[in-house]
Every structure is written in C-alpha cells, then in structure tokens.
XYZ file of C-alpha atoms in Angstrom:
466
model
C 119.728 302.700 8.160
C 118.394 299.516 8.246
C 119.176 296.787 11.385
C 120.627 294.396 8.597
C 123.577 297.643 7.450
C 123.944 298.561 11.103
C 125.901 296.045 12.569
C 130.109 295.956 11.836
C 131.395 292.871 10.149
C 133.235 292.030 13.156
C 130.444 291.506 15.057
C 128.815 289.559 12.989
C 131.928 287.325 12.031
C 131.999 286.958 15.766
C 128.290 285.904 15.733
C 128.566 283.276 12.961
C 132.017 282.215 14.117
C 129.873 281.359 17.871
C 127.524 279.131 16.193
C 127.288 275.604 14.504
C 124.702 276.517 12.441
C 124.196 279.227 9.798
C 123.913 283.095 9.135
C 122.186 284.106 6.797
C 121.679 287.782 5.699
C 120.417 289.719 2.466
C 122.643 289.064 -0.023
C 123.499 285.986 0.356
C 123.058 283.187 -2.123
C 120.569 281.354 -0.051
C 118.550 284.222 1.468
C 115.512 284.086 -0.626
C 114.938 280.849 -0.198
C 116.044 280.945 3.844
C 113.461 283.760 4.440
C 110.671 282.348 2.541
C 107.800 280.990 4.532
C 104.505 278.435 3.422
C 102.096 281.858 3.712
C 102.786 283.340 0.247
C 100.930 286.467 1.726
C 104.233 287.222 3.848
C 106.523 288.448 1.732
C 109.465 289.784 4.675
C 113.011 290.512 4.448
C 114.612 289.739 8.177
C 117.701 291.276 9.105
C 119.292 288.094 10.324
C 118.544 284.799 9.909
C 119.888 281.850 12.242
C 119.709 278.649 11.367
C 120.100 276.794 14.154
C 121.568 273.167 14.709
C 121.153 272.727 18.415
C 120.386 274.039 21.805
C 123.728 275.829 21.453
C 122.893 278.319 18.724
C 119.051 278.862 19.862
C 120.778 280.328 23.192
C 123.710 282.682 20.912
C 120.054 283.969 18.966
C 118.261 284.883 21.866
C 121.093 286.710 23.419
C 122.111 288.431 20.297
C 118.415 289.339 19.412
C 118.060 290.511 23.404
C 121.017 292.651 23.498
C 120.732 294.275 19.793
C 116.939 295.153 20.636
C 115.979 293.108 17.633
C 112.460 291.944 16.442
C 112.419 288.083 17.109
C 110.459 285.626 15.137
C 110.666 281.986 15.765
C 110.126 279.358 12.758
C 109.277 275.460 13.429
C 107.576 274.430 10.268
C 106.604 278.280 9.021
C 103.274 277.810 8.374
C 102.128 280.565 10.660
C 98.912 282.216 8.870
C 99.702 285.267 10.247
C 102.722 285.217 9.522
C 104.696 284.909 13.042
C 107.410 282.500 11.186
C 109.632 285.918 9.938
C 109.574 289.532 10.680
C 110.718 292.631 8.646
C 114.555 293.749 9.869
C 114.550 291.521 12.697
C 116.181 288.035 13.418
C 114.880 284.872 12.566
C 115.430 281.809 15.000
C 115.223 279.262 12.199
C 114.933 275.407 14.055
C 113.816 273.523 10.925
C 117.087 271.652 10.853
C 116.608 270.471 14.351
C 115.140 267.279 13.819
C 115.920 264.607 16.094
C 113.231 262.523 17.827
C 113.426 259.919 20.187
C 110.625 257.330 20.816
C 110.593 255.552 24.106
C 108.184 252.649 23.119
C 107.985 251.232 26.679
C 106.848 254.506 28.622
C 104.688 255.078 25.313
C 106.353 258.837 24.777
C 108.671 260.568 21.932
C 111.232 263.236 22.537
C 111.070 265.453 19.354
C 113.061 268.838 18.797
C 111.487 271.886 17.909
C 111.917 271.765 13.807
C 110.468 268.538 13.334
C 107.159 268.275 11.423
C 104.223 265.901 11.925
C 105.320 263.862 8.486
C 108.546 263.565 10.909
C 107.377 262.452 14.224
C 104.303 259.957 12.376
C 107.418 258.279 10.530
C 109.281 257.830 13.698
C 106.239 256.886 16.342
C 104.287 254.621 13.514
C 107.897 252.385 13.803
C 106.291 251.177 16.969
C 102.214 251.245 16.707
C 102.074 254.837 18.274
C 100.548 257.981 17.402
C 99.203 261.151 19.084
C 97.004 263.979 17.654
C 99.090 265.564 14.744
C 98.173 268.077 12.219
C 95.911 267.560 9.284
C 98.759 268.734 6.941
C 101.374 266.525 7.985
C 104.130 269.567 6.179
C 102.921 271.332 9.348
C 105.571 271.807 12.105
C 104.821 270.904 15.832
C 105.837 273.345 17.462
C 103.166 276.430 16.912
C 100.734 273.543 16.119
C 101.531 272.058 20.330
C 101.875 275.315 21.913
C 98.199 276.884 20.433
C 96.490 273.984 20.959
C 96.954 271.252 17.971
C 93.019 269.547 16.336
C 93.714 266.747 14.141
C 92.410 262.920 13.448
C 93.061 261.719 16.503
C 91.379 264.789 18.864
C 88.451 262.343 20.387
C 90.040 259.682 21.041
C 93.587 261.353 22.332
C 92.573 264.821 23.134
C 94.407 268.043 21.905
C 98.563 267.743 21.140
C 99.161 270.312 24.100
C 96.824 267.872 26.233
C 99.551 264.611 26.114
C 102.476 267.649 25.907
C 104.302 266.059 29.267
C 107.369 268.071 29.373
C 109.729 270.586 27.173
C 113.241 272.230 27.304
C 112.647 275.904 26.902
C 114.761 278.603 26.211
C 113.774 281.923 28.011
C 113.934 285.766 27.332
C 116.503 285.979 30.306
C 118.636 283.298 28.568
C 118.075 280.264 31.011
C 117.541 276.909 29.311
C 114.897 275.007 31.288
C 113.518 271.728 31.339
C 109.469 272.348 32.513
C 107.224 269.441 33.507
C 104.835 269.004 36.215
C 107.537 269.127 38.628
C 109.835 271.691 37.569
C 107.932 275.012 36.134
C 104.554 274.024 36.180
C 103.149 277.003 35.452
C 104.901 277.516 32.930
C 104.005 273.639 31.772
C 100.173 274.964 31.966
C 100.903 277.887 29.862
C 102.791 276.152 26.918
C 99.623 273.841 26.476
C 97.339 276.646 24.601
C 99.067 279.846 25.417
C 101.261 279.964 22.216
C 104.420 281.109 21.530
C 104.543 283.191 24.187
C 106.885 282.296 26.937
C 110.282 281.147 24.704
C 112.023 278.903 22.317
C 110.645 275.215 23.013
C 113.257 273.503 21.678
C 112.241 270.059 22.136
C 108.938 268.434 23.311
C 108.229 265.551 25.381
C 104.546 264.144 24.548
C 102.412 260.652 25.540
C 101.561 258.524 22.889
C 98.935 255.848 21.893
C 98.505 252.561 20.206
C 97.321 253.771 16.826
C 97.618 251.834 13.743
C 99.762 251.309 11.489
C 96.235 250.725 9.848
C 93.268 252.704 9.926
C 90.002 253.272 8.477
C 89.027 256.070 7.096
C 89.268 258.963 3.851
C 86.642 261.051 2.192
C 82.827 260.962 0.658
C 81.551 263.509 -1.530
C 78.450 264.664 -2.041
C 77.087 267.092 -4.627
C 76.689 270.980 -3.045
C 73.428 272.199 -3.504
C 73.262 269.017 -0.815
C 75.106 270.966 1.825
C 72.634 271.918 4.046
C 71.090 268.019 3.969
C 74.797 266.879 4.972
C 75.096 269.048 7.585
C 71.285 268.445 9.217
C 72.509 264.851 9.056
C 76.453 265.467 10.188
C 74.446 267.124 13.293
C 72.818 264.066 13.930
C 75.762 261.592 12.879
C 77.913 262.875 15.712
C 75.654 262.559 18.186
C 76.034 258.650 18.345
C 80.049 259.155 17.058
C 82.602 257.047 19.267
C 85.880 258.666 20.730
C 87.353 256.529 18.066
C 86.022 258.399 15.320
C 87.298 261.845 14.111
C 84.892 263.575 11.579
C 84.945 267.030 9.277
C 82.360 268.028 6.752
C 84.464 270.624 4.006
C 81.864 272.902 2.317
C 84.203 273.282 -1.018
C 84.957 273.297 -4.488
C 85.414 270.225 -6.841
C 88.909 269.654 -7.751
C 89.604 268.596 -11.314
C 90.740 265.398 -9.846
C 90.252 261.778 -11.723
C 88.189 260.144 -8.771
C 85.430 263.001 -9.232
C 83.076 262.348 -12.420
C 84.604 265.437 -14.846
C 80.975 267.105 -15.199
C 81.161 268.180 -11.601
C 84.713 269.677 -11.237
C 85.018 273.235 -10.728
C 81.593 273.331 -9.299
C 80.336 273.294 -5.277
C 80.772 270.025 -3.536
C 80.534 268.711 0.048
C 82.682 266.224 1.252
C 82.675 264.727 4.819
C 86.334 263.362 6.373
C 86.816 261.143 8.759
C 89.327 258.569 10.547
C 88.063 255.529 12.809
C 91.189 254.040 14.926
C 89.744 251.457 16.612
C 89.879 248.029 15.320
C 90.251 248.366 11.195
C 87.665 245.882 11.157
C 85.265 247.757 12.856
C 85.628 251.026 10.689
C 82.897 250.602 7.874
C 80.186 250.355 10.245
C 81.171 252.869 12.564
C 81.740 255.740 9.701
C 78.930 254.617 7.790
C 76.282 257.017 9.258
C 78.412 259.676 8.040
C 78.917 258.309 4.162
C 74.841 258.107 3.575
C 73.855 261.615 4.346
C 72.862 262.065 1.144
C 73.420 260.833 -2.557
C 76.939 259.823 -3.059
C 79.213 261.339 -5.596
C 82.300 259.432 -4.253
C 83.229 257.405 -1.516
C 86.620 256.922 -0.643
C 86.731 255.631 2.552
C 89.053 252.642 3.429
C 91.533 250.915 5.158
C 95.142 252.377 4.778
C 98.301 253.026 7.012
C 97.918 256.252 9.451
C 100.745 257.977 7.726
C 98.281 258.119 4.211
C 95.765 259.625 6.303
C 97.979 262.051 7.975
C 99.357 263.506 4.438
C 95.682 262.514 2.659
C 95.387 266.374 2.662
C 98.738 267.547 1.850
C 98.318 268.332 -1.915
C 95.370 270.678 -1.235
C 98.107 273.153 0.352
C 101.510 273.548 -0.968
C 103.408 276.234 -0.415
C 103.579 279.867 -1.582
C 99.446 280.612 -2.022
C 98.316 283.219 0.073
C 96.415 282.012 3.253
C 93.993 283.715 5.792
C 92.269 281.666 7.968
C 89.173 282.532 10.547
C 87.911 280.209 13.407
C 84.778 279.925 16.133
C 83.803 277.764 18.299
C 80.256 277.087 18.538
C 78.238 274.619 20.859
C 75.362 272.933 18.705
C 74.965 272.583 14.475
C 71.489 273.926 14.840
C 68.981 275.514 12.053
C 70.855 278.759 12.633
C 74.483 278.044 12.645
C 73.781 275.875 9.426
C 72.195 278.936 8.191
C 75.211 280.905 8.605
C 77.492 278.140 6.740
C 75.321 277.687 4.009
C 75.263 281.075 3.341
C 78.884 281.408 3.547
C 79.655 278.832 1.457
C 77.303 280.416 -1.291
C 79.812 283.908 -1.012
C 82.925 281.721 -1.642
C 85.426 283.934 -2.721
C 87.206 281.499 -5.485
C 87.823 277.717 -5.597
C 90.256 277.330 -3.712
C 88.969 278.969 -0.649
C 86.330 276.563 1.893
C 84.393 276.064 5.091
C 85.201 273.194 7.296
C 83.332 272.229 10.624
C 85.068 270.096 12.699
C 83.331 267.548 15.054
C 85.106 267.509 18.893
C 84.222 266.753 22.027
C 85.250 262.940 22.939
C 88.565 262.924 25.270
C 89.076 266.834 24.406
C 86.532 267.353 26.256
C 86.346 265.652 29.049
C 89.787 267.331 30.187
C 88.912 269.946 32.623
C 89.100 273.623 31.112
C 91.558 274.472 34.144
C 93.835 271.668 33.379
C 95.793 273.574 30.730
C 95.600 277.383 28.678
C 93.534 276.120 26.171
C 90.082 276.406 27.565
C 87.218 276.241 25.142
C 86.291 272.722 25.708
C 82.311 273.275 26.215
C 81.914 273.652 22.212
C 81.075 270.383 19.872
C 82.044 272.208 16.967
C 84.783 274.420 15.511
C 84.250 276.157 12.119
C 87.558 276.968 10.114
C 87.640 279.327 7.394
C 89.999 278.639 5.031
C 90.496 281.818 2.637
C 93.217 281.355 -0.121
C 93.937 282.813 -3.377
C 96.921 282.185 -5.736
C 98.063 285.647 -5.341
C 97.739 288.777 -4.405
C 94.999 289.463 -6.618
C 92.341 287.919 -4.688
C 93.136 288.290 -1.296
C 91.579 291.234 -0.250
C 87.996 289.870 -0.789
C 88.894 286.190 0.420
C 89.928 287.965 3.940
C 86.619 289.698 3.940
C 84.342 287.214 3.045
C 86.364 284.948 5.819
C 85.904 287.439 8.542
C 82.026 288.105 7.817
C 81.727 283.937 8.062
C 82.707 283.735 11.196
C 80.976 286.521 12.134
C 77.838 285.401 11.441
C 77.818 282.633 14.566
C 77.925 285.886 16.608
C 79.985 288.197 19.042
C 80.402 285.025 21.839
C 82.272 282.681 19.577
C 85.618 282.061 20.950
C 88.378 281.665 18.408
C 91.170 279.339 18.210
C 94.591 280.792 18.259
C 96.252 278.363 15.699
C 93.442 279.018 13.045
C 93.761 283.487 13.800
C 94.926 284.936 10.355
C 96.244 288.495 12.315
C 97.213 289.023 15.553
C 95.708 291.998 17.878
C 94.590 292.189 21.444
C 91.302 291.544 20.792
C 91.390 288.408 19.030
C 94.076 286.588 21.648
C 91.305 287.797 24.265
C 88.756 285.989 22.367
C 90.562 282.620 22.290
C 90.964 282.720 26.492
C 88.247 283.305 29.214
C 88.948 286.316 31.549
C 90.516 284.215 34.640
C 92.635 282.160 31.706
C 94.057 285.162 30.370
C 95.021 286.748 33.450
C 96.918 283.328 34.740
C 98.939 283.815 31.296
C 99.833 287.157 31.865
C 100.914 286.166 34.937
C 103.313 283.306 33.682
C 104.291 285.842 31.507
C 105.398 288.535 33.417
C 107.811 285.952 35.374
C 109.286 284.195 31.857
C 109.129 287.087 29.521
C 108.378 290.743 31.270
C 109.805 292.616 28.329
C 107.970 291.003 25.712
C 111.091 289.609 23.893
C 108.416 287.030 22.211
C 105.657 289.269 21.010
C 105.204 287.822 17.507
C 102.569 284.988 18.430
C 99.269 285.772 19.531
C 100.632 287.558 21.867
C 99.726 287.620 25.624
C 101.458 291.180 26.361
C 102.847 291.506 30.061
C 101.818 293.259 32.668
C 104.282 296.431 32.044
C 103.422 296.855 28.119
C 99.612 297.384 29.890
C-alpha cells in the first residue's frame, strides 16, 4: 500500500478542510499538471500535494508531513536539477502561488515570499531603479536559487543573492515560524546564505537592493568554434582589467537555427561571450569591448536595453520539460591547462543542445569574507557549468557522462557549487563546503532540524543520521 491509499478520507477532508489553499492527490483533474516540474528527467508521482496560499497552510504541511512520517519536498520555482522540487509518495509543499513582494524603495530592500520568481521580483524592484543579483533564467524561482548561493549578471558588482539576503521568516521541522536576521537566529541567518534547503520552509525573504537600471548595456557576441580556444586565451586576459560593473560568460555551444546567425553556420560549434555592464549606459561599449574583439565576429549583439530584457535574454534556450543534468567546479586561473580541459570537452558534446559555460567572478563576491556566510568558495575567478540536456530520455545517459568527465578533468580539488549539482550524495555536498564550513552547518542543523525532516536538498545530514 502506497502513502497516497493509506490515509482515510476523513483525514484528509480534515486536512484540506484546515487549509486555504489546495490538495491535490492522484486522480485528480489537475494532478499531472500540479506534480510536474521544469526537469523533464523527474518524472514523480507525490502522495500529496499542497498548494499553499500563505504562512497558514506551509505550517498545516509541515505538521501533517512530520506526524505521517512523510517524504517532504519543497517547490519555489521547481527547477531543481536534481530534482528536489517533488518526491515519489511523499508530500509536496507547493509555494508557487505565494507571490507577494514588497519593495521598500527608501531602505533600498524588497520583501518577497517564497514562490516568487526572478521575472517576479525584477518587475516589482525595476518600478523603482533597483535590482540585486537574480538568476540568468528569470523562470527560475528564488528561493533554492538564495539559499545555495544565487550567480547571475549582477555577481561583481552586488555579490551573490544569499550575500544581500538580510532577513527571512522560516518555518522549522519542530513547527515554529521564525523571523531570522542578524539579531534573532543568526546562525541560522549564516546558514540560509549557501547552506541550501536545509534548515526549513523560507517562506519569505528580505534582501538589499541596488540602483540598477532600468537601462543597461549589454547581450551577446558570437564567434565561430574552431575559435574557442583563441576566445578563451583572450576571455583570460579580458577579465583581468574587467570592472565590478561588468558581468561576463563565454558559452562553448551549438549554433541555434536562429535569424541573427548567418544560416551556413547553424547547427554547427559556436562560441559566444555574454555579458552585462551596469554602470552608466553610456559607458558600456567601451567597457565590454575587450570582450567583443577576441576574435573574428560572427555576431554582435551587444546593446543598450532595459535590465528586465537582459534578465529573460536567456529564457528561450530552456523551457520546460527537456531533461537537465548539470555539473559545476570552481577553478582559480583560465590557464593553458584548464582551457585544455574545456576545449576538449566541448569537442565530446553530447548533442546540440547540451554546452560549457565559464563564468567570470570575483569583484564584490569576492571580497566578502569566506566566514561571513555558508557559501565559502570565494578564492576561485572562475566557475565552469556544465549544462547537459537532451529532449528525452534517449540521450541522457551519455549527456550525464560526458558532463561528469568535464568537470572532472579540472581535477579532484575543484569545489562544486550546490545550485549547479545534478544528484545529491554526501560526497558532492562535502565538496561544495570546506571542512570547518560543513561542520558549523551540521551544527545549525542539529538545533533546527535533528531528524532530518528536510533531507531532499543537498543535504547537510545531522549529527544523529552520522
């Protein structure tokens, strides 16, 4: 017997009957579409699914899932790659419906609840000339984005998301709904900015924002492939000189059949470099130019144009349903041999649709000290991202591989990043953390969550599941 046939319709009429929101179980009309996440490679069938519409409801889910012994998964925006947005015959804590935000333009902060996405919170904060660091899929939700760390357009100049993360209400294992800044819960402030999912519901977030836009300058330039390793001697270089203002990628990738590429080169290898200035608009075709004349130019689509095109600039490149698996590393300098190990990567691409990205850091990130908050691996200038994709799944077993041997190849000391981990597993959550790090978040969680209630994350397991 299954969790889902186990409980009595009473007690589940008295569940739905406690909550504003929704319950939705197999068989329903809407359950297909209510369990489906972004990751088409996670295909599960909970037991329960809550939709929640306030604080109310994400307190009647935690106690339910608590007392029932249930699996719990918790779903922002549900683009987990590993798929920690649903669980097989467990509940689902569904906050996509909570969506208020709250922008105090005088004390330069927003107030958004835990469903809201970064299209969301860009809409609201741009109202006033504000931004902070927000994904580079703006479908993404901020919630998993915040709590593993959060590298987007604005990570130079601003820092990480969990960096300007000032406070959050949190609901715990025990049931307690607490508001945590650096005055109340600290620690457990500390461990929500890089420590992931680990330590409850966050169902609202308090962050500081920054004047940023509503213009910008920035886009794309393309350059043919068999140029890759000439981009990336000169990306190397590029950066050194790069401003906290500017925000830089190079995507080691295949041309889309898309009408501002000449047609002879779509469907074959192409490099393109990213970028985003947000200093004066005025000043942003100087300051990106070193990195759009690293080599002959297929296309150049840099610009002027409002933040919010440059936050969803990437959007179409990842809709819903394919089946994702991404690998990260952090490594400290794009030398001969790392650029080696891209290049070579890049020539093993699985399909299309599947890339390398290196993403330029440092700036503010880095200057924040590595104490400061759980995310520690601020001593690297680089991250790579592996982005492994196929349509179906056809393909996916040998994008997975070739994404884990990329990564790989920078060697056994390359920390990875928690947000960009396509499985979970001991060893890769002690990858992401140095030893003393790690040990602090055990020890935050062994105080908010000694039973493990919130193991599907990259989860830091407490002291007693040792």
């Amino acid at each position: 017997m299954t969790a889902a046939q186990s409980f009595g319709e009473a007690t589940l009429g008295e569940l739905a009957q406690a909550l504003r929101g929704e319950l939705v179980r197999p068989g329903d009309p809407e359950y297909d579409e209510a369990r489906a996440v972004w990751n088409g490679a996670h295909d599960r069938r909970p037991a329960l699914i809550i939709r929640c519409h306030g604080v109310a409801d994400v307190l009647k889910a935690v106690e339910f899932a608590r007392s029932e012994g249930l699996p719990l998964a918790v779903r922002g925006g549900a683009h987990s790659i590993p798929g920690f947005s649903t669980v097989d015959d467990g509940l689902v804590i569904d906050l996509s419906a909570m969506k208020g935000i709250r922008v105090d333009p005088g004390r330069r902060t927003v107030v958004a609840q835990g469903g809201s996405l970064w299209s969301d919170v860009d809409a609201e904060t741009q109202a006033f000339g504000l931004a902070l660091t927000g994904g580079l899929v703006s479908s993404t939700g901020i919630g998993g984005f915040t709590l593993g760390g959060g590298i987007g357009w604005l990570v130079r100049r601003c820092g990480l998301t969990c960096d300007n993360l000032v406070a959050a209400d949190v609901v715990t294992a025990d049931g307690r709904y607490l508001h945590v800044s650096e005055d109340e819960h600290p620690e457990l402030l500390w461990a929500l900015r890089g420590g992931g999912g680990n330590f409850g519901v966050v169902t609202s977030f308090e962050f500081r924002l920054y004047d940023v836009g509503p213009a910008i300058f920035g886009g794309l330039v393309f350059y043919r492939g068999e140029d890759a390793e000439r981009v990336l001697r000169g990306y190397r270089e590029a950066t050194r000189g790069a401003p906290d203002e500017l925000t830089t990628l190079v995507n080691l990738t295949t041309a889309p059949p898309a009408p501002f590429l000449p047609a002879e080169i779509h469907g074959k290898p192409i490099t393109a470099v990213g970028g985003m200035w947000s200093g004066r608009p005025e000043d942003g075709d100087a300051a990106t130019r070193p990195f759009r004349e690293l080599a002959p130019v297929v296309t150049d689509l840099f610009g002027p144009m409002p933040y919010t095109a440059m936050q969803g600039l990437l959007d179409p490149l990842y809709p819903r349903g394919m089946w994702n698996y991404f690998r990260s590393a952090f490594f400290g300098d794009l030398d001969a041999s790392a650029i080696s190990a891209l290049t070579d990567a890049y020539a093993r691409v699985p399909n299309p649709i599947s890339e390398v990205h290196v993403h330029h850091l440092g700036g503010a990130m880095g200057r924040v000290p590595a104490e400061a908050t759980a995310f520690a691996s601020r001593d690297r200038d680089f991250i790579l991202n592996v982005v492994a994709r196929s349509a179906d799944a056809g393909g996916y077993p040998a994008a997975v591989e070739w994404a884990r041997t990329a990564t790989g190849a920078l060697g056994p000391d390359s920390a990875t990043y928690v947000n960009f981990t396509g499985e979970g597993g001991e060893d890769r959550v002690r990858a992401a953390y140095p030893k003393d790090t790690y040990e602090r978040l055990v020890a935050v969680k062994d105080r908010y969550d000694p039973t493990n209630l919130f193991r599907l994350n990259q989860n830091i397991r407490p002291s007693q599941a040792h």
